[in-house]
CSV table of C-alpha atoms in Angstrom, one decimal:
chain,number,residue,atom,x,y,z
A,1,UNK,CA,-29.3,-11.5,6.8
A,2,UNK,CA,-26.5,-9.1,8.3
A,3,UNK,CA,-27.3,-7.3,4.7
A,4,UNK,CA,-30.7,-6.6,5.4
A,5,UNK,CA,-30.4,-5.8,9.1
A,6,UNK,CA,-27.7,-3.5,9.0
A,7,UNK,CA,-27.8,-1.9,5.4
A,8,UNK,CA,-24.2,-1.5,4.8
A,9,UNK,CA,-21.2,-3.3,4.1
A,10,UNK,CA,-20.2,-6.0,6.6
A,11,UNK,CA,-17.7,-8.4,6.9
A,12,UNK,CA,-17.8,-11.8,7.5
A,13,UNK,CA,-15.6,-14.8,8.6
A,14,UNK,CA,-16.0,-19.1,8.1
A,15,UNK,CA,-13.3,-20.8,9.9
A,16,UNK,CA,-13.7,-23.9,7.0
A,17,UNK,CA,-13.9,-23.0,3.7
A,18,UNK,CA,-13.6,-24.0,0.0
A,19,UNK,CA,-12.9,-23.3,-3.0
A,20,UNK,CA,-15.1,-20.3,-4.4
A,21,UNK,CA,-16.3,-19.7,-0.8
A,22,UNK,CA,-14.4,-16.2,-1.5
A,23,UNK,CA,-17.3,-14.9,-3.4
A,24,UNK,CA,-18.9,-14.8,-0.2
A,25,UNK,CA,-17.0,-14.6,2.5
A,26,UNK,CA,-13.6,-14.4,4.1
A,27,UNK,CA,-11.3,-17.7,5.5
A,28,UNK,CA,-10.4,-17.4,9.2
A,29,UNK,CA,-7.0,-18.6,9.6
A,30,UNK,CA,-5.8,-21.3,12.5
A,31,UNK,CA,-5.3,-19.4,16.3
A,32,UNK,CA,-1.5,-18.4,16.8
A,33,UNK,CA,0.3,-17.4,19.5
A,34,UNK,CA,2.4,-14.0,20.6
A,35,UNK,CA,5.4,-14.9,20.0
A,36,UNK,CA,8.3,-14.7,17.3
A,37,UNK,CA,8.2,-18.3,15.3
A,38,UNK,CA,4.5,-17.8,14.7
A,39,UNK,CA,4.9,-14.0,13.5
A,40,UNK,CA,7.1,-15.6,10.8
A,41,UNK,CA,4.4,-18.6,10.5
A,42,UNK,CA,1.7,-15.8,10.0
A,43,UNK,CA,3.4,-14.0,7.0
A,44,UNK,CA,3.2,-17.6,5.1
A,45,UNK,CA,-0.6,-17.8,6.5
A,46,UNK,CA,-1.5,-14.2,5.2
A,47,UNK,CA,0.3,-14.9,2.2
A,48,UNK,CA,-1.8,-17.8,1.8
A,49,UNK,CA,-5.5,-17.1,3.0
A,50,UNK,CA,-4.6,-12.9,2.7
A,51,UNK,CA,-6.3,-12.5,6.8
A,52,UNK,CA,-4.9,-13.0,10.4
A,53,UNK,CA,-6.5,-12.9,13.7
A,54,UNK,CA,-6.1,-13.5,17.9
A,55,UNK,CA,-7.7,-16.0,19.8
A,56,UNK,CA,-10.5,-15.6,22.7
A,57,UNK,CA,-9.2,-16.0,25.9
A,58,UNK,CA,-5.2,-14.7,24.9
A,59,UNK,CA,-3.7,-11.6,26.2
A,60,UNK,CA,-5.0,-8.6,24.8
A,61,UNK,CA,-3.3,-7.2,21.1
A,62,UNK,CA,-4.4,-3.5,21.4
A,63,UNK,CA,-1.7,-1.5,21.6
A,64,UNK,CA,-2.6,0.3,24.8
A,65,UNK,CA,-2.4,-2.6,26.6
A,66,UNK,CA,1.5,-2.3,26.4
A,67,UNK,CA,3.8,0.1,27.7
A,68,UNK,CA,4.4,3.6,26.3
A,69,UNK,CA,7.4,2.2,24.1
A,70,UNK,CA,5.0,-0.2,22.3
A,71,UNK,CA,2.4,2.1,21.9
A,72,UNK,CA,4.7,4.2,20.3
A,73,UNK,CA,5.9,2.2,18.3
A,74,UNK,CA,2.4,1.0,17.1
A,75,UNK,CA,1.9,4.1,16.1
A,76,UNK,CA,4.4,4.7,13.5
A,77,UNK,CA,3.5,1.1,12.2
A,78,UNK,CA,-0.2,2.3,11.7
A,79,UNK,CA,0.5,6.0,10.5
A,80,UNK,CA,2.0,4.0,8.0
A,81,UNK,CA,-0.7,2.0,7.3
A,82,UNK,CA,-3.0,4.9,7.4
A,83,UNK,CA,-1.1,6.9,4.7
A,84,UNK,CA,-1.3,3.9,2.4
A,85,UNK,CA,-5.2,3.1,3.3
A,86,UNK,CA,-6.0,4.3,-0.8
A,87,UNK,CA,-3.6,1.7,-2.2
A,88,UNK,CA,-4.8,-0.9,-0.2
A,89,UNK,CA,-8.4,0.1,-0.6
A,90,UNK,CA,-7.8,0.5,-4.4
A,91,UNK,CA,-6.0,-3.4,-3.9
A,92,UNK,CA,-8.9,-4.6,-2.0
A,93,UNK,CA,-11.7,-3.3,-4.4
A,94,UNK,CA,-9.6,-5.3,-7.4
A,95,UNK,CA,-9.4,-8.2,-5.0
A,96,UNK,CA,-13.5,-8.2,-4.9
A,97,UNK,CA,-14.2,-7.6,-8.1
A,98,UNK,CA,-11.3,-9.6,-10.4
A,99,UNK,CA,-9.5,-11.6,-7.4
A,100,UNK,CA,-6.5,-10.1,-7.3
A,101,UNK,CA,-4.6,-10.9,-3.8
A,102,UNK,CA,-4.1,-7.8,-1.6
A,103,UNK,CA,-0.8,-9.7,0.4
A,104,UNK,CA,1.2,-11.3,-2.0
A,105,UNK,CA,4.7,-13.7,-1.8
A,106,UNK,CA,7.9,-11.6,-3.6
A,107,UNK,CA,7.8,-14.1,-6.0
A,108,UNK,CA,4.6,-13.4,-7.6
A,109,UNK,CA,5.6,-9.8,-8.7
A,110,UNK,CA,9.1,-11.7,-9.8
A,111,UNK,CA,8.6,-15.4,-11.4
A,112,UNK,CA,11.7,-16.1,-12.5
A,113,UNK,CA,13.3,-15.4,-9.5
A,114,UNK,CA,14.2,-18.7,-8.1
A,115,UNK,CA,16.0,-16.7,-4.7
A,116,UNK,CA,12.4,-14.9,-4.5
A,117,UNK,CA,10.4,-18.3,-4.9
A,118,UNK,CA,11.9,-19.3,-1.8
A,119,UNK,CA,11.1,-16.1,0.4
A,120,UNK,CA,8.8,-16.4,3.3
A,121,UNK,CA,10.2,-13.6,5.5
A,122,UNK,CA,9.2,-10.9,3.4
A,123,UNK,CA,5.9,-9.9,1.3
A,124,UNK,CA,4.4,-7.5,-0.8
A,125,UNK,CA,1.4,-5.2,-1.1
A,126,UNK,CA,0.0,-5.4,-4.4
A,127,UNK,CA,3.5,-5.3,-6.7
A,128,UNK,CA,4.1,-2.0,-5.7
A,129,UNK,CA,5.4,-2.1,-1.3
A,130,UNK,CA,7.6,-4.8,0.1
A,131,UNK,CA,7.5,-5.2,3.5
A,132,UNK,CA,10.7,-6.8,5.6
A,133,UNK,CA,9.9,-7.1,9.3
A,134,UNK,CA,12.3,-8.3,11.8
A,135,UNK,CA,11.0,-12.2,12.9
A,136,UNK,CA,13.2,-12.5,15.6
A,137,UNK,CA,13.5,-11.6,19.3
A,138,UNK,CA,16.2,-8.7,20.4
A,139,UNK,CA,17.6,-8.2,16.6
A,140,UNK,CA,17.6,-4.8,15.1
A,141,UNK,CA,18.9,-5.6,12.2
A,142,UNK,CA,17.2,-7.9,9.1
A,143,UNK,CA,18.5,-9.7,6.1
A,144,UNK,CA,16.7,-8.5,3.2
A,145,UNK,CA,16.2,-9.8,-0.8
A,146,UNK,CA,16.1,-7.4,-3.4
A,147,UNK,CA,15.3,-8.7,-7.1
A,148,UNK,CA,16.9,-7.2,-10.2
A,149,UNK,CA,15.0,-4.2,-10.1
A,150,UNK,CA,14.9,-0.7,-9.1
A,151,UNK,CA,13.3,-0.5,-5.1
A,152,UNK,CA,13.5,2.8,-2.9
A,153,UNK,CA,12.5,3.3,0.5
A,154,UNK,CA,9.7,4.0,1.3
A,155,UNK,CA,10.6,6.7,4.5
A,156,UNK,CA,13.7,8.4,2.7
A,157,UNK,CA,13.0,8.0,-1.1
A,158,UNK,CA,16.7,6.8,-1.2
A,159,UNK,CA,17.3,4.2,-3.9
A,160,UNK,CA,18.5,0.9,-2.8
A,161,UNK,CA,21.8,-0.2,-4.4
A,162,UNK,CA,21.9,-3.5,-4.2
A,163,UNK,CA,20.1,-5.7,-7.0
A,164,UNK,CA,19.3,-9.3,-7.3
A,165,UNK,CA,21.3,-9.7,-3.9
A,166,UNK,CA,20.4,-9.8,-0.5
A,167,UNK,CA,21.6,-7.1,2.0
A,168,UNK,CA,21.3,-5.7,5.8
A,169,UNK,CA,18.8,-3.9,6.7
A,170,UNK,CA,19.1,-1.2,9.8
A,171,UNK,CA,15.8,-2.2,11.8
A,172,UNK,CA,15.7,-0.7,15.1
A,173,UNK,CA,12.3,-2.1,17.1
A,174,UNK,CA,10.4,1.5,16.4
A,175,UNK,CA,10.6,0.5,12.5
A,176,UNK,CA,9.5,-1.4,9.8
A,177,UNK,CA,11.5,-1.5,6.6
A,178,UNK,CA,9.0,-0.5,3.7
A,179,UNK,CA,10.0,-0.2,0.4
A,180,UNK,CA,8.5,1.1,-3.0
A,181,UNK,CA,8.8,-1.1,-6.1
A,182,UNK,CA,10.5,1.4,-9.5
A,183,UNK,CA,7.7,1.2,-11.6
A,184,UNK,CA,4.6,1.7,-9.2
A,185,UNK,CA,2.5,5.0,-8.7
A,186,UNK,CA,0.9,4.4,-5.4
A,187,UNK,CA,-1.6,6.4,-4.1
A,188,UNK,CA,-1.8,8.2,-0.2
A,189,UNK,CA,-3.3,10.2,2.1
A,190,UNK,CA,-2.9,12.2,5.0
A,191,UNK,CA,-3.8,10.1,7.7
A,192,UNK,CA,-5.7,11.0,10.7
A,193,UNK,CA,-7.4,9.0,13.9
A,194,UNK,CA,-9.8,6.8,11.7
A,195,UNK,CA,-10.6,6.1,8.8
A,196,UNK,CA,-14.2,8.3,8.7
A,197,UNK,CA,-12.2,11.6,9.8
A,198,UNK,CA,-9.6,10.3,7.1
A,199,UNK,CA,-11.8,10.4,4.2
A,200,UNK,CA,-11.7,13.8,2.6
A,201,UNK,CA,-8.1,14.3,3.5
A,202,UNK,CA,-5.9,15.4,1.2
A,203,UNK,CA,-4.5,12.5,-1.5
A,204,UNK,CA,-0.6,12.4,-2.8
A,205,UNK,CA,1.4,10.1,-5.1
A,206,UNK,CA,4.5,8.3,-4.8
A,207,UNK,CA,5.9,8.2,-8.5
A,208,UNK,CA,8.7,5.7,-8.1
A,209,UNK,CA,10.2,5.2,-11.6
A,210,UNK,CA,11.7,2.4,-13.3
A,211,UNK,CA,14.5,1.5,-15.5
A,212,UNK,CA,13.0,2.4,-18.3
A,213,UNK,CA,12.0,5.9,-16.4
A,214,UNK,CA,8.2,4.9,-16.4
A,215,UNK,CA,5.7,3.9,-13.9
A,216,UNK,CA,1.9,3.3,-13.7
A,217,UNK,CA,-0.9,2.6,-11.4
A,218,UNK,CA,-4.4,3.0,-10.8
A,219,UNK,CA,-6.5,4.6,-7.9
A,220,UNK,CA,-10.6,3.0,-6.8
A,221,UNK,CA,-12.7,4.8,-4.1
A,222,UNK,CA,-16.3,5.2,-3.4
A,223,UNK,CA,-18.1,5.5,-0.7
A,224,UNK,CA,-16.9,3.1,1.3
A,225,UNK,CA,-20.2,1.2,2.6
A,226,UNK,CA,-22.8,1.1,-0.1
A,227,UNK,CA,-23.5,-2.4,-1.6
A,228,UNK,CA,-23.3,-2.6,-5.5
A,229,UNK,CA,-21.1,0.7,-6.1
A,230,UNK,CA,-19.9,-1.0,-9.2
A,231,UNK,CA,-22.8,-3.0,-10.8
A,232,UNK,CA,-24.6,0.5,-9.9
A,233,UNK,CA,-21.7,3.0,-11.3
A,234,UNK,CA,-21.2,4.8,-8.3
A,235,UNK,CA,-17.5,4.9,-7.8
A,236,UNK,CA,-14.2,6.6,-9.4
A,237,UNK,CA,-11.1,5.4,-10.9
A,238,UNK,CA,-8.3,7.1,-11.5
A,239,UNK,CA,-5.8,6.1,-14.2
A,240,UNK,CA,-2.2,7.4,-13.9
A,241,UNK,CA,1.1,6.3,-16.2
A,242,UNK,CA,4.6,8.2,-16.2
A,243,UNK,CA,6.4,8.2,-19.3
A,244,UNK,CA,9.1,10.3,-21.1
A,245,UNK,CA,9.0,12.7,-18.1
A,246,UNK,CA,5.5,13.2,-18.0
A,247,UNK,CA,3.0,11.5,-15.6
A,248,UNK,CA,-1.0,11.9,-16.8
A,249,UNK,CA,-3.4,11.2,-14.3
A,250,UNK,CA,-6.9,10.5,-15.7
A,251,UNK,CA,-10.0,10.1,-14.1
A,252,UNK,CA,-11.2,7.1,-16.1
A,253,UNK,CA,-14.5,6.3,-14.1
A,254,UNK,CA,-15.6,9.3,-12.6
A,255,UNK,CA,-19.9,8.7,-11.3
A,256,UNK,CA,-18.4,9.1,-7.5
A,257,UNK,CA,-19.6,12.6,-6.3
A,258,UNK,CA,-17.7,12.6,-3.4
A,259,UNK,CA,-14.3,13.0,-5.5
A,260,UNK,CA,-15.2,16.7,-6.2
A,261,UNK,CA,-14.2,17.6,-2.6
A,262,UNK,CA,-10.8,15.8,-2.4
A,263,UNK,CA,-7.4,16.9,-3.3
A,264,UNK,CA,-3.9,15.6,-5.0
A,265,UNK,CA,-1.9,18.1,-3.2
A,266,UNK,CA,1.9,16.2,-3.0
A,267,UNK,CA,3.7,14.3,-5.4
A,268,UNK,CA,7.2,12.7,-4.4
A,269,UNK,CA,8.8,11.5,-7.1
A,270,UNK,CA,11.7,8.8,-7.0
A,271,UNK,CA,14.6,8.1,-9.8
A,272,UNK,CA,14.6,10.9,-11.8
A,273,UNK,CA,17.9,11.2,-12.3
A,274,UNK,CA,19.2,13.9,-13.1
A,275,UNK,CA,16.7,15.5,-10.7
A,276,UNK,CA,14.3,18.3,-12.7
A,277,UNK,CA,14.5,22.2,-12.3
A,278,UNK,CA,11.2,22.9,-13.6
A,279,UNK,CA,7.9,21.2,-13.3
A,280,UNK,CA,4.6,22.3,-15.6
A,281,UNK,CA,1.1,21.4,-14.2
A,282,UNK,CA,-1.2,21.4,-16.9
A,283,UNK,CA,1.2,23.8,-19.3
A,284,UNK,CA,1.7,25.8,-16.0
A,285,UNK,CA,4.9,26.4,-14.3
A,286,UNK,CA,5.2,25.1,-11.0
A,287,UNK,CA,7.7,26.2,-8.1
A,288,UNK,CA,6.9,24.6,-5.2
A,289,UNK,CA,8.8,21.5,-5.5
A,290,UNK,CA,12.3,20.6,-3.7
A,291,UNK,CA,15.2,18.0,-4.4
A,292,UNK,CA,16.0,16.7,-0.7
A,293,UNK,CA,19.6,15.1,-0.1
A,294,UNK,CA,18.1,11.5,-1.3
A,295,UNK,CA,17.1,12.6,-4.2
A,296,UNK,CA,13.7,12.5,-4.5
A,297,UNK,CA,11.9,15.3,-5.6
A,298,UNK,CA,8.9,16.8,-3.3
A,299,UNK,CA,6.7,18.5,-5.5
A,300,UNK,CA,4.0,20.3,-2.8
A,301,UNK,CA,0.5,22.4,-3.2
A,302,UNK,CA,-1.4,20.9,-6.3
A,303,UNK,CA,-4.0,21.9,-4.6
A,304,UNK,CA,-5.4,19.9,-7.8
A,305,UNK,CA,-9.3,18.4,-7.5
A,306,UNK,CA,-8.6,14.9,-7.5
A,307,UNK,CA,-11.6,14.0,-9.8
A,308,UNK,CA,-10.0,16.0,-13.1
A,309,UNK,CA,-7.6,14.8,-15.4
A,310,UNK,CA,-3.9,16.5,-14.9
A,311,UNK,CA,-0.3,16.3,-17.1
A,312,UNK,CA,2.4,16.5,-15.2
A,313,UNK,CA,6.0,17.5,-16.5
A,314,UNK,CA,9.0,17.4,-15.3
A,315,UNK,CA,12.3,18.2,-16.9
């Protein structure tokens, strides 16, 4: 019905659900309250049913019915968001189509991790951003698990040198520690007040690389409200693996028109060690690229149209 009267996309909640109800709809998770035990409780809810919500009748969630320090706050936390809105649109479209969870436990990206098995104060985005929030009232710091593998944060591009261990966090209450998985390319964009005036902006990629020195991901968009995109064709994917210094970017599904106007425009690339003092686009040398004091390397003004295929080297 909401199909046929409003044409578009919608989205729709069943407070009781079962199994293969998912096909059609999304579970509504049990009312919680505003306080710090039941932000920890609603990690382990989100992990499980991937959605959270606020009850009718509660004190209003919208960030500008807070103070000026909250509101400022809120919006780090969503420019965040917002930069990462292609990776989690890219993990939402492989949730619909081969049910892939979009919020996931740290365990499932490490299963033989039995420390990671038994973590329900951190989660992950896909296998490629874990997220460690602070859980607990007037702390600015948080204890944080790392597995055996190569993570960088997200803000800085630092690497993080502990492995298999846990660790302190700095977590003052204007952040969120974020951190990129070695091995991921994730996809982002420069965010802007909403998603619609978002849309066109311009795309970048965070290569983070592994131990191994590689990294891969993949990148889904269309036009965001149309029913059937896939079963019709109307929608792009974007291939991209990092190997041996070279990253390829291939646009593997390419029947959306509306790629032809977008951009990958920065590429910030993590682990390269040592860093590279020349990059090639295509054959073509390419200067404008930096290594900042973390060592990541900036690599700005691509300018490249995000719907054509693109090698990347750096040595």
């Amino acid at each position: 019905a909401t199909k046929e009267a409003i044409g578009q996309r919608t989205y729709a909640l069943s407070r009781s659900s079962f199994l293969g109800l998912g096909d059609w709809v999304t579970h509504l998770l049990g009312d919680n309250f505003s306080n710090w035990p039941n932000m920890h409780r609603s990690i382990i809810g989100v992990l499980q049913f991937n959605i959270n919500h606020k009850g009718n009748g509660h004190v209003e969630q919208d960030p500008t019915a807070f103070n000026g320090e909250i509101i400022e706050s809120t919006k780090k936390a969503l420019t965040v968001r917002y930069t990462l809105l292609p990776y989690l649109y890219s993990l939402l479209a492989r949730h619909e189509r081969w049910g892939d969870t979009v919020a996931r436990p740290v365990w499932s990206a490490f299963p033989t991790d039995s420390v990671a098995l038994g973590i329900d104060r951190q989660f992950m985005w896909g296998s490629g951003i874990l997220i460690s929030p602070v859980l607990d009232e007037d702390q600015t710091t948080v204890q944080a698990y790392f597995p055996d593998s190569r993570f960088y944060d997200y803000y800085t591009g630092a690497e993080v040198s502990v492995r298999g261990n846990w660790t302190t966090l700095d977590a003052p209450l204007d952040f969120i520690n974020v951190h990129v998985h070695g091995g991921s390319i994730i996809v982002t964009q420069v965010p802007a007040l909403n998603t619609d005036a978002q849309r066109n902006n311009p795309l970048g990629l965070i290569l983070a690389l592994d131990d191994n020195g590689e990294a891969s991901g993949s990148y889904l968009h269309d036009d965001e409200v149309s029913f059937d995109t896939v079963a019709n064709r109307n929608y792009f994917i974007a291939q991209m693996a990092a190997a041996n210094k070279t990253l390829e970017y291939v646009a593997w599904m390419n029947q959306y028109p509306g790629m032809g106007v977008m951009i990958v425009d920065t590429i910030r690339l993590l682990g390269a060690s040592p860093a590279p003092t020349s990059i090639t686009v295509n054959g073509e040398a390419h200067t404008n690229f930096e290594v900042v004091a973390s060592g990541e390397v900036v690599i700005r003004g691509l300018n490249h149209t995000a719907n054509v295929d693109f090698v990347l080297q750096y040595n």
